[in-house]
Amino acid sequence: MSDFDNVTAPPPAPAGEAPSDQRTMALVAHILGIFTGFIGALIIWLVNKDDSSKPFVVDQSKEALNFQITVMIAYIISSILVVVLIGTLMLAAVWVANLVLCILAAVKANNGEAYRYPFTLRLIK
């Protein structure tokens, strides 16, 4: 049995059209990742996770939180590898990827489309 047998696809996005206020909160959850790391998405997810009337916000804030946790892990690994000099390039690459993917996710969320980040560890289910 290989290590890849336990890998699952990301959960499906909620169906239906998301209301304007939910799209705005999802946009904020993604954009806050650029400025606050995982803290902004964590706060939005914790505030809304038990509210069954906001499935789009819960889904997108959870997705943003998982991505920001993955980015934080990448930053830690890159910081350790600065000693070997490759870490400097990795820090820059992680920063650019975080910026670009957060903006892309925010635009998709504002349009009411659920976004799934690539290369994300889905630690929060």
Coordinates of N, CA and C in Angstrom, one line a residue:
M1 N 0.8 -1.2 0.0 CA 0.0 0.0 0.0 C 0.9 1.2 0.0
S2 N 0.7 2.1 -0.9 CA 1.5 3.3 -1.0 C 0.9 4.4 -0.2
D3 N 1.7 5.5 0.0 CA 1.3 6.7 0.8 C 0.2 7.4 0.1
F4 N 0.1 7.3 -1.2 CA -0.9 8.0 -2.0 C -2.3 7.4 -2.0
D5 N -2.4 6.3 -1.4 CA -3.7 5.6 -1.4 C -4.7 6.4 -0.4
N6 N -4.2 7.1 0.5 CA -5.0 7.8 1.5 C -5.3 9.2 1.1
V7 N -4.8 9.7 0.0 CA -5.0 11.0 -0.5 C -6.4 11.1 -1.0
T8 N -7.1 12.2 -0.6 CA -8.5 12.4 -1.0 C -8.6 13.7 -1.8
A9 N -9.6 13.7 -2.6 CA -9.8 15.0 -3.3 C -10.4 16.0 -2.4
P10 N -10.3 17.3 -2.7 CA -10.9 18.3 -1.8 C -12.4 18.1 -1.8
P11 N -13.0 18.5 -0.7 CA -14.5 18.4 -0.6 C -15.2 19.2 -1.6
P12 N -16.4 18.8 -2.1 CA -17.1 19.6 -3.1 C -17.6 20.9 -2.5
A13 N -17.7 21.9 -3.3 CA -18.2 23.2 -2.9 C -19.7 23.2 -2.7
P14 N -20.2 24.1 -1.8 CA -21.6 24.1 -1.7 C -22.3 24.5 -3.0
A15 N -23.5 23.9 -3.2 CA -24.2 24.2 -4.4 C -25.1 25.4 -4.3
G16 N -25.4 26.0 -5.4 CA -26.4 27.2 -5.3 C -25.6 28.5 -5.4
E17 N -26.4 29.5 -5.5 CA -25.8 30.9 -5.6 C -25.6 31.4 -4.2
A18 N -24.5 32.0 -4.0 CA -24.2 32.6 -2.7 C -24.7 34.0 -2.6
P19 N -25.3 34.4 -1.5 CA -25.7 35.8 -1.4 C -24.6 36.7 -1.3
S20 N -24.8 38.0 -1.6 CA -23.8 39.0 -1.6 C -23.0 39.1 -0.3
D21 N -23.6 39.1 0.8 CA -22.9 39.2 2.1 C -22.0 38.0 2.3
Q22 N -22.4 36.8 1.9 CA -21.5 35.7 2.0 C -20.3 35.8 1.0
R23 N -20.5 36.3 -0.2 CA -19.4 36.4 -1.1 C -18.4 37.4 -0.6
T24 N -18.9 38.5 0.1 CA -18.0 39.5 0.6 C -17.2 38.9 1.8
M25 N -17.8 38.2 2.6 CA -17.0 37.6 3.7 C -16.0 36.6 3.2
A26 N -16.4 35.8 2.2 CA -15.4 34.9 1.6 C -14.2 35.6 1.0
L27 N -14.5 36.7 0.3 CA -13.5 37.6 -0.3 C -12.6 38.1 0.8
V28 N -13.1 38.5 1.9 CA -12.3 39.0 3.0 C -11.4 37.9 3.6
A29 N -12.0 36.7 3.7 CA -11.2 35.6 4.3 C -10.0 35.3 3.4
H30 N -10.1 35.4 2.1 CA -9.0 35.1 1.2 C -8.0 36.3 1.2
I31 N -8.5 37.5 1.2 CA -7.6 38.6 1.2 C -6.8 38.8 2.5
L32 N -7.4 38.5 3.6 CA -6.7 38.6 4.9 C -5.5 37.7 5.0
G33 N -5.5 36.6 4.2 CA -4.4 35.7 4.2 C -3.1 36.4 3.8
I34 N -3.2 37.4 2.9 CA -2.0 38.2 2.5 C -1.4 39.0 3.7
F35 N -2.3 39.5 4.5 CA -1.8 40.5 5.5 C -1.7 39.8 6.9
T36 N -2.5 38.9 7.2 CA -2.5 38.3 8.6 C -2.1 36.9 8.7
G37 N -1.8 36.3 7.5 CA -1.5 34.8 7.6 C -2.8 34.0 7.8
F38 N -2.7 33.1 8.7 CA -3.9 32.2 9.0 C -4.8 32.8 10.0
I39 N -4.5 33.9 10.7 CA -5.3 34.5 11.7 C -6.6 35.0 11.2
G40 N -6.6 35.8 10.1 CA -7.9 36.3 9.6 C -8.9 35.3 9.2
A41 N -8.4 34.3 8.4 CA -9.3 33.2 8.0 C -9.8 32.4 9.2
L42 N -8.9 32.2 10.2 CA -9.3 31.4 11.4 C -10.4 32.2 12.1
I43 N -10.3 33.5 12.3 CA -11.4 34.2 13.0 C -12.7 34.1 12.2
I44 N -12.6 34.3 10.9 CA -13.9 34.3 10.1 C -14.5 32.9 10.2
W45 N -13.6 31.8 10.1 CA -14.2 30.5 10.2 C -14.8 30.2 11.6
L46 N -14.1 30.6 12.6 CA -14.6 30.3 14.0 C -15.9 31.0 14.2
V47 N -16.1 32.3 13.7 CA -17.3 33.0 13.9 C -18.5 32.4 13.2
N48 N -18.2 31.8 12.0 CA -19.3 31.3 11.1 C -19.4 29.8 11.1
K49 N -18.6 29.1 11.7 CA -18.6 27.6 11.5 C -19.9 26.9 11.9
D50 N -20.6 27.5 12.9 CA -21.8 26.8 13.4 C -23.0 27.4 12.8
D51 N -22.9 28.4 11.9 CA -24.1 29.0 11.3 C -24.4 28.3 10.0
S52 N -25.5 27.5 10.0 CA -25.8 26.7 8.9 C -26.4 27.5 7.7
S53 N -26.7 28.8 8.0 CA -27.2 29.7 6.9 C -26.1 30.3 6.1
K54 N -24.8 30.0 6.4 CA -23.7 30.6 5.7 C -22.7 29.5 5.2
P55 N -23.2 28.6 4.4 CA -22.3 27.5 3.9 C -21.1 28.0 3.1
F56 N -21.4 29.0 2.3 CA -20.3 29.5 1.4 C -19.2 30.1 2.2
V57 N -19.5 30.9 3.2 CA -18.5 31.6 4.0 C -17.7 30.5 4.8
V58 N -18.4 29.5 5.3 CA -17.7 28.5 6.1 C -16.8 27.7 5.2
D59 N -17.2 27.3 4.0 CA -16.4 26.6 3.1 C -15.2 27.4 2.6
Q60 N -15.4 28.6 2.2 CA -14.3 29.4 1.7 C -13.3 29.8 2.8
S61 N -13.8 30.1 4.0 CA -12.9 30.5 5.1 C -12.1 29.3 5.5
K62 N -12.7 28.1 5.5 CA -11.9 26.9 5.8 C -10.9 26.6 4.7
E63 N -11.2 26.8 3.5 CA -10.2 26.6 2.4 C -9.1 27.6 2.6
A64 N -9.4 28.9 2.9 CA -8.4 29.9 3.1 C -7.5 29.6 4.3
L65 N -8.1 29.1 5.3 CA -7.4 28.7 6.5 C -6.4 27.5 6.2
N66 N -6.9 26.5 5.6 CA -6.0 25.4 5.2 C -4.8 25.8 4.3
F67 N -5.1 26.7 3.4 CA -4.0 27.2 2.5 C -3.0 28.0 3.3
Q68 N -3.5 28.9 4.2 CA -2.6 29.7 5.0 C -1.7 28.9 6.0
I69 N -2.3 27.8 6.5 CA -1.5 26.9 7.3 C -0.4 26.2 6.4
T70 N -0.8 25.8 5.2 CA 0.2 25.2 4.3 C 1.3 26.2 4.0
V71 N 0.9 27.5 3.8 CA 1.9 28.6 3.5 C 2.8 28.8 4.7
M72 N 2.3 28.7 5.9 CA 3.1 28.9 7.1 C 4.1 27.8 7.2
I73 N 3.7 26.5 6.9 CA 4.6 25.4 6.9 C 5.7 25.6 5.9
A74 N 5.3 26.1 4.7 CA 6.3 26.3 3.6 C 7.3 27.4 4.0
Y75 N 6.8 28.5 4.7 CA 7.7 29.5 5.2 C 8.7 29.0 6.2
I76 N 8.2 28.1 7.1 CA 9.1 27.6 8.1 C 10.2 26.7 7.5
I77 N 9.8 25.9 6.5 CA 10.8 25.0 5.8 C 11.8 25.9 5.0
S78 N 11.3 26.9 4.4 CA 12.2 27.8 3.6 C 13.1 28.6 4.5
S79 N 12.6 29.0 5.7 CA 13.5 29.7 6.6 C 14.6 28.8 7.1
I80 N 14.3 27.5 7.3 CA 15.4 26.6 7.7 C 16.4 26.4 6.6
L81 N 15.9 26.4 5.4 CA 16.8 26.1 4.2 C 17.5 27.4 3.8
V82 N 17.3 28.5 4.4 CA 18.1 29.7 4.1 C 19.6 29.4 4.4
V83 N 19.9 28.6 5.3 CA 21.3 28.2 5.6 C 21.9 27.6 4.4
V84 N 21.2 26.9 3.5 CA 21.7 26.3 2.4 C 21.6 27.2 1.1
L85 N 21.1 28.4 1.3 CA 20.9 29.4 0.3 C 19.7 29.2 -0.6
I86 N 19.2 28.0 -0.8 CA 18.0 27.7 -1.6 C 16.8 28.3 -0.9
G87 N 16.8 28.4 0.4 CA 15.7 28.9 1.2 C 15.3 30.3 0.8
T88 N 16.3 31.2 0.4 CA 15.9 32.5 0.0 C 15.1 32.6 -1.2
L89 N 15.4 31.7 -2.2 CA 14.5 31.6 -3.4 C 13.2 31.0 -3.1
M90 N 13.2 30.1 -2.2 CA 11.9 29.5 -1.8 C 11.0 30.4 -1.0
L91 N 11.6 31.3 -0.2 CA 10.8 32.3 0.5 C 10.1 33.2 -0.4
A92 N 10.9 33.7 -1.5 CA 10.3 34.6 -2.5 C 9.2 33.8 -3.3
A93 N 9.4 32.6 -3.6 CA 8.5 31.9 -4.4 C 7.2 31.6 -3.6
V94 N 7.3 31.3 -2.3 CA 6.1 31.1 -1.5 C 5.4 32.4 -1.3
W95 N 6.1 33.5 -1.1 CA 5.4 34.8 -1.0 C 4.6 35.2 -2.3
V96 N 5.3 35.0 -3.4 CA 4.6 35.3 -4.7 C 3.4 34.4 -4.9
A97 N 3.5 33.1 -4.6 CA 2.4 32.2 -4.8 C 1.3 32.5 -3.9
N98 N 1.6 32.9 -2.6 CA 0.6 33.3 -1.7 C -0.2 34.5 -2.2
L99 N 0.5 35.5 -2.6 CA -0.1 36.7 -3.1 C -1.0 36.4 -4.3
V100 N -0.5 35.7 -5.3 CA -1.2 35.5 -6.5 C -2.5 34.6 -6.3
L101 N -2.3 33.5 -5.5 CA -3.4 32.6 -5.3 C -4.5 33.2 -4.4
C102 N -4.1 34.1 -3.4 CA -5.1 34.7 -2.6 C -5.9 35.7 -3.4
I103 N -5.3 36.4 -4.3 CA -6.0 37.4 -5.1 C -6.9 36.6 -6.1
L104 N -6.4 35.5 -6.7 CA -7.3 34.7 -7.5 C -8.5 34.1 -6.8
A105 N -8.2 33.6 -5.6 CA -9.3 33.1 -4.8 C -10.3 34.2 -4.4
A106 N -9.9 35.3 -4.1 CA -10.8 36.4 -3.7 C -11.7 36.8 -4.8
V107 N -11.1 36.9 -6.0 CA -11.9 37.3 -7.2 C -13.0 36.2 -7.5
K108 N -12.6 34.9 -7.4 CA -13.5 33.8 -7.6 C -14.6 33.9 -6.5
A109 N -14.2 34.1 -5.3 CA -15.2 34.1 -4.2 C -16.2 35.3 -4.4
N110 N -15.7 36.4 -4.8 CA -16.5 37.6 -5.1 C -17.5 37.3 -6.2
N111 N -17.2 36.5 -7.1 CA -18.1 36.1 -8.2 C -19.0 35.0 -7.8
G112 N -18.9 34.5 -6.6 CA -19.8 33.4 -6.1 C -19.3 32.0 -6.4
E113 N -18.1 31.9 -6.9 CA -17.6 30.6 -7.3 C -16.7 30.1 -6.1
A114 N -16.8 28.8 -5.8 CA -16.0 28.2 -4.7 C -14.6 28.0 -5.3
Y115 N -13.6 28.4 -4.6 CA -12.2 28.2 -5.1 C -11.5 27.1 -4.3
R116 N -10.7 26.3 -4.9 CA -9.9 25.3 -4.2 C -8.4 25.6 -4.6
Y117 N -7.7 25.9 -3.5 CA -6.2 26.2 -3.7 C -5.5 24.9 -4.1
P118 N -4.5 25.0 -5.0 CA -3.7 23.8 -5.3 C -2.7 23.6 -4.3
F119 N -2.2 22.4 -4.1 CA -1.1 22.1 -3.2 C -1.4 22.3 -1.7
T120 N -2.7 22.3 -1.3 CA -3.1 22.6 0.0 C -3.2 21.3 0.9
L121 N -2.7 21.4 2.1 CA -2.9 20.3 3.0 C -4.3 20.7 3.7
R122 N -5.2 19.8 3.6 CA -6.5 20.0 4.1 C -6.6 19.5 5.5
L123 N -6.1 20.2 6.5 CA -6.0 19.8 7.9 C -7.3 20.1 8.6
I124 N -8.0 21.1 8.2 CA -9.3 21.4 8.8 C -10.4 20.8 7.9
K125 N -11.2 19.9 8.4 CA -12.1 19.2 7.6 C -13.5 19.9 7.6

